[in-house]
Amino acid sequence: MEKLPFLRTLTGITFILCMVILVFAVPFIFMALFFPAQVPFEVNGTKAVDMAPEDYVMLGVKIVVFGIWTYALYLFRGILTLFSKKKIFDDAVILLLGNTGKALLAGFILYFISEFLYNVIVENTFSVGIGAELLVVILALFFMVLSEVFLTAKKMKEENDLTI
Amino acid sequence: MPIIINLDVMLAKRKMRSNELAERVGITTANLSILKTGKAKAIRFSTLEAICKELDCQPGDIIEFVEETN
């Protein structure tokens, strides 16, 4: 279990970085919306003043998706904390694993639908492509399966503990 | 559960205390308590054998099947 503290630290740092990005991203979208001329940098090669309303919507959706995935990271951090306390076959672990998977999946679905609608409505292109995001789906399903595996393991452990 | 554990009855018949039986059988008093209160999910043949040997009885004297009524 020596890798656990390392993973926990790594997850903690990543979570803090994500939170910092979120803290700056949320006021930024309002700033870009109400004072576009004052935004000192470009978003995806477009100046804030030249951004169309749908670009703002897309940007907002991406921030929401990022927020959901940060929440998933927060839940994962909780799982690692429980593991470090030697709470492995615990109801909280099962719940957190399931919720982490659901959060990852919810983020992906939101991202996929918004990207699809943006392509159809704004870009007038119909394309259904799956790229690196597929890894998120695999990871989400892995967490959900892991939750079920832990539930079965908990029941087996209980049964084993109650075998005299 | 329709399986009833009559360990208390056998212990009383043999005038033996729970902790004495636990010690002789080689299980903890906590585990024997789980068995006595009917919370146990399963019993190993080795445990059953040891209990029967110490109480000088048959498995049927300890374990009983009672049909559940609605």
CSV table of C-alpha atoms in Angstrom, one decimal:
chain,number,residue,atom,x,y,z
A,1,MET,CA,0.0,0.0,0.0
A,2,GLU,CA,3.0,2.3,-0.4
A,3,LYS,CA,1.6,3.6,-3.7
A,4,LEU,CA,-1.6,4.8,-2.0
A,5,PRO,CA,-0.1,7.9,-0.3
A,6,PHE,CA,1.6,8.9,-3.6
A,7,LEU,CA,-1.7,8.5,-5.5
A,8,ARG,CA,-3.5,10.4,-2.8
A,9,THR,CA,-1.0,13.3,-2.9
A,10,LEU,CA,-1.1,13.3,-6.7
A,11,THR,CA,-4.9,13.4,-6.7
A,12,GLY,CA,-4.9,16.1,-4.0
A,13,ILE,CA,-2.6,18.3,-6.1
A,14,THR,CA,-4.6,17.7,-9.3
A,15,PHE,CA,-7.9,18.5,-7.4
A,16,ILE,CA,-6.4,21.8,-6.0
A,17,LEU,CA,-5.2,22.8,-9.5
A,18,CYS,CA,-8.7,22.0,-11.0
A,19,MET,CA,-10.3,24.1,-8.3
A,20,VAL,CA,-7.9,27.0,-9.0
A,21,ILE,CA,-8.9,26.7,-12.7
A,22,LEU,CA,-12.6,26.6,-11.8
A,23,VAL,CA,-12.3,29.6,-9.5
A,24,PHE,CA,-10.8,31.7,-12.3
A,25,ALA,CA,-12.9,30.2,-15.1
A,26,VAL,CA,-16.3,31.1,-13.6
A,27,PRO,CA,-15.7,34.8,-13.2
A,28,PHE,CA,-13.9,34.8,-16.6
A,29,ILE,CA,-17.0,33.7,-18.4
A,30,PHE,CA,-19.0,36.6,-16.8
A,31,MET,CA,-16.2,39.0,-17.6
A,32,ALA,CA,-16.1,37.8,-21.2
A,33,LEU,CA,-19.9,38.1,-21.4
A,34,PHE,CA,-20.3,41.6,-20.0
A,35,PHE,CA,-16.9,43.2,-20.6
A,36,PRO,CA,-15.5,41.3,-23.7
A,37,ALA,CA,-13.1,44.1,-24.6
A,38,GLN,CA,-11.3,43.8,-21.3
A,39,VAL,CA,-10.4,40.1,-21.8
A,40,PRO,CA,-6.6,40.2,-22.3
A,41,PHE,CA,-6.3,36.8,-24.2
A,42,GLU,CA,-8.0,34.8,-26.9
A,43,VAL,CA,-10.3,31.8,-26.4
A,44,ASN,CA,-9.5,29.1,-29.0
A,45,GLY,CA,-7.9,31.6,-31.3
A,46,THR,CA,-10.9,34.0,-31.1
A,47,LYS,CA,-11.0,37.3,-29.3
A,48,ALA,CA,-13.7,37.7,-26.6
A,49,VAL,CA,-15.3,40.6,-28.5
A,50,ASP,CA,-15.7,38.4,-31.6
A,51,MET,CA,-17.3,35.5,-29.8
A,52,ALA,CA,-20.8,34.6,-30.7
A,53,PRO,CA,-23.4,33.8,-28.0
A,54,GLU,CA,-23.3,30.1,-28.9
A,55,ASP,CA,-19.5,30.2,-28.3
A,56,TYR,CA,-20.3,31.5,-24.8
A,57,VAL,CA,-22.8,28.6,-24.3
A,58,MET,CA,-20.2,26.1,-25.4
A,59,LEU,CA,-17.6,27.6,-23.1
A,60,GLY,CA,-20.1,27.6,-20.2
A,61,VAL,CA,-20.9,23.9,-20.9
A,62,LYS,CA,-17.2,23.0,-21.0
A,63,ILE,CA,-16.7,24.7,-17.7
A,64,VAL,CA,-19.7,22.8,-16.2
A,65,VAL,CA,-18.2,19.5,-17.6
A,66,PHE,CA,-14.9,20.4,-16.1
A,67,GLY,CA,-16.7,21.2,-12.8
A,68,ILE,CA,-18.4,17.8,-12.8
A,69,TRP,CA,-15.1,16.0,-13.5
A,70,THR,CA,-13.5,18.0,-10.7
A,71,TYR,CA,-16.3,16.7,-8.5
A,72,ALA,CA,-15.5,13.2,-9.6
A,73,LEU,CA,-11.9,13.8,-8.6
A,74,TYR,CA,-13.1,15.0,-5.2
A,75,LEU,CA,-15.1,11.8,-4.7
A,76,PHE,CA,-12.1,9.7,-5.8
A,77,ARG,CA,-10.0,11.6,-3.2
A,78,GLY,CA,-12.6,10.6,-0.6
A,79,ILE,CA,-12.2,6.9,-1.7
A,80,LEU,CA,-8.4,7.1,-1.3
A,81,THR,CA,-8.8,8.7,2.2
A,82,LEU,CA,-11.1,5.8,3.2
A,83,PHE,CA,-8.6,3.3,1.8
A,84,SER,CA,-5.8,5.0,3.8
A,85,LYS,CA,-8.0,4.5,7.0
A,86,LYS,CA,-8.1,0.8,6.1
A,87,LYS,CA,-11.9,1.1,5.4
A,88,ILE,CA,-12.0,-1.0,2.2
A,89,PHE,CA,-15.3,-3.0,2.3
A,90,ASP,CA,-17.3,0.0,3.5
A,91,ASP,CA,-20.7,1.3,2.4
A,92,ALA,CA,-19.1,4.7,1.9
A,93,VAL,CA,-16.5,3.3,-0.5
A,94,ILE,CA,-19.2,1.5,-2.5
A,95,LEU,CA,-21.3,4.7,-2.7
A,96,LEU,CA,-18.3,6.9,-3.6
A,97,LEU,CA,-17.2,4.5,-6.3
A,98,GLY,CA,-20.6,4.5,-7.9
A,99,ASN,CA,-21.0,8.2,-7.6
A,100,THR,CA,-17.5,8.8,-9.1
A,101,GLY,CA,-18.5,6.7,-12.1
A,102,LYS,CA,-21.9,8.5,-12.5
A,103,ALA,CA,-20.2,11.9,-12.3
A,104,LEU,CA,-17.7,10.9,-15.0
A,105,LEU,CA,-20.4,9.6,-17.2
A,106,ALA,CA,-22.7,12.6,-16.6
A,107,GLY,CA,-19.8,14.9,-17.6
A,108,PHE,CA,-19.2,12.9,-20.8
A,109,ILE,CA,-22.9,12.8,-21.8
A,110,LEU,CA,-23.2,16.6,-21.3
A,111,TYR,CA,-20.0,17.1,-23.3
A,112,PHE,CA,-21.0,14.7,-26.1
A,113,ILE,CA,-24.5,16.2,-26.5
A,114,SER,CA,-23.3,19.8,-26.4
A,115,GLU,CA,-20.5,19.1,-28.9
A,116,PHE,CA,-23.0,17.2,-31.2
A,117,LEU,CA,-25.6,20.0,-31.1
A,118,TYR,CA,-22.9,22.7,-31.6
A,119,ASN,CA,-21.7,20.8,-34.7
A,120,VAL,CA,-25.2,20.4,-36.1
A,121,ILE,CA,-26.6,23.8,-35.3
A,122,VAL,CA,-23.6,26.1,-35.6
A,123,GLU,CA,-21.1,24.4,-37.8
A,124,ASN,CA,-23.8,22.7,-39.9
A,125,THR,CA,-21.8,19.4,-39.9
A,126,PHE,CA,-23.0,16.1,-38.8
A,127,SER,CA,-20.3,14.1,-37.3
A,128,VAL,CA,-20.3,11.4,-34.6
A,129,GLY,CA,-16.8,10.7,-33.6
A,130,ILE,CA,-15.4,9.1,-30.5
A,131,GLY,CA,-11.9,9.9,-29.6
A,132,ALA,CA,-10.0,10.2,-26.3
A,133,GLU,CA,-13.4,10.9,-24.5
A,134,LEU,CA,-14.0,7.2,-24.9
A,135,LEU,CA,-11.4,6.7,-22.2
A,136,VAL,CA,-13.6,8.7,-19.8
A,137,VAL,CA,-16.6,6.4,-20.5
A,138,ILE,CA,-14.4,3.3,-19.9
A,139,LEU,CA,-13.2,4.9,-16.7
A,140,ALA,CA,-16.7,5.8,-15.6
A,141,LEU,CA,-18.0,2.2,-16.3
A,142,PHE,CA,-14.9,0.8,-14.6
A,143,PHE,CA,-15.8,2.8,-11.4
A,144,MET,CA,-19.4,1.7,-11.6
A,145,VAL,CA,-18.4,-2.0,-12.0
A,146,LEU,CA,-15.9,-1.6,-9.2
A,147,SER,CA,-18.7,-0.4,-7.0
A,148,GLU,CA,-20.7,-3.5,-7.7
A,149,VAL,CA,-17.6,-5.7,-7.2
A,150,PHE,CA,-17.0,-4.0,-3.8
A,151,LEU,CA,-20.7,-4.6,-2.9
A,152,THR,CA,-20.3,-8.3,-3.7
A,153,ALA,CA,-17.0,-8.5,-1.8
A,154,LYS,CA,-18.6,-6.8,1.2
A,155,LYS,CA,-21.4,-9.4,1.2
A,156,MET,CA,-18.9,-12.2,0.9
A,157,LYS,CA,-16.8,-10.8,3.7
A,158,GLU,CA,-19.9,-10.5,6.0
A,159,GLU,CA,-20.8,-14.1,5.2
A,160,ASN,CA,-17.2,-15.2,5.9
A,161,ASP,CA,-17.2,-13.2,9.2
A,162,LEU,CA,-20.4,-14.9,10.2
A,163,THR,CA,-19.2,-18.4,9.4
A,164,ILE,CA,-18.3,-20.1,12.7
B,1,MET,CA,-34.4,-18.1,9.3
B,2,PRO,CA,-36.0,-21.6,9.6
B,3,ILE,CA,-32.8,-23.1,11.0
B,4,ILE,CA,-32.9,-22.9,14.8
B,5,ILE,CA,-29.8,-23.3,17.0
B,6,ASN,CA,-30.5,-25.1,20.2
B,7,LEU,CA,-27.0,-24.6,21.7
B,8,ASP,CA,-28.4,-23.0,24.8
B,9,VAL,CA,-30.6,-26.1,25.5
B,10,MET,CA,-27.6,-28.4,25.1
B,11,LEU,CA,-25.4,-26.3,27.3
B,12,ALA,CA,-28.0,-26.3,30.0
B,13,LYS,CA,-28.4,-30.1,29.7
B,14,ARG,CA,-24.6,-30.6,30.0
B,15,LYS,CA,-24.4,-27.9,32.7
B,16,MET,CA,-21.6,-26.2,30.8
B,17,ARG,CA,-21.0,-22.5,30.4
B,18,SER,CA,-20.6,-20.8,27.0
B,19,ASN,CA,-17.0,-19.6,27.6
B,20,GLU,CA,-16.0,-23.0,28.7
B,21,LEU,CA,-17.4,-24.6,25.5
B,22,ALA,CA,-15.8,-21.8,23.4
B,23,GLU,CA,-12.4,-22.5,25.0
B,24,ARG,CA,-12.7,-26.3,24.5
B,25,VAL,CA,-13.9,-26.0,20.9
B,26,GLY,CA,-11.3,-23.4,20.1
B,27,ILE,CA,-13.5,-20.5,19.0
B,28,THR,CA,-13.9,-17.1,20.5
B,29,THR,CA,-16.8,-16.4,22.9
B,30,ALA,CA,-17.9,-13.7,20.5
B,31,ASN,CA,-18.2,-16.2,17.7
B,32,LEU,CA,-20.1,-18.7,20.0
B,33,SER,CA,-22.4,-15.9,20.9
B,34,ILE,CA,-23.1,-15.2,17.2
B,35,LEU,CA,-23.9,-18.9,16.8
B,36,LYS,CA,-26.1,-19.0,19.9
B,37,THR,CA,-28.1,-16.0,18.9
B,38,GLY,CA,-28.7,-17.3,15.4
B,39,LYS,CA,-26.8,-14.6,13.6
B,40,ALA,CA,-24.4,-17.0,12.0
B,41,LYS,CA,-24.7,-17.5,8.3
B,42,ALA,CA,-22.8,-20.8,8.2
B,43,ILE,CA,-21.1,-23.3,10.4
B,44,ARG,CA,-18.0,-25.3,9.5
B,45,PHE,CA,-18.1,-29.1,9.8
B,46,SER,CA,-15.0,-28.9,11.9
B,47,THR,CA,-16.7,-26.5,14.4
B,48,LEU,CA,-19.9,-28.6,14.4
B,49,GLU,CA,-17.8,-31.8,15.0
B,50,ALA,CA,-15.9,-30.1,17.9
B,51,ILE,CA,-19.1,-28.9,19.5
B,52,CYS,CA,-20.8,-32.3,19.2
B,53,LYS,CA,-17.7,-34.0,20.6
B,54,GLU,CA,-17.6,-31.6,23.6
B,55,LEU,CA,-21.3,-31.7,24.3
B,56,ASP,CA,-21.5,-35.4,23.5
B,57,CYS,CA,-24.5,-35.0,21.2
B,58,GLN,CA,-25.6,-35.2,17.6
B,59,PRO,CA,-25.7,-32.3,15.1
B,60,GLY,CA,-29.5,-32.6,15.2
B,61,ASP,CA,-29.5,-31.8,18.9
B,62,ILE,CA,-28.0,-28.5,18.2
B,63,ILE,CA,-29.5,-27.6,14.8
B,64,GLU,CA,-33.2,-27.8,14.1
B,65,PHE,CA,-35.3,-27.0,11.0
B,66,VAL,CA,-38.6,-25.3,11.8
B,67,GLU,CA,-40.9,-24.4,8.9
B,68,GLU,CA,-41.6,-20.7,8.6
B,69,THR,CA,-45.2,-19.6,9.0
B,70,ASN,CA,-46.5,-16.5,7.3
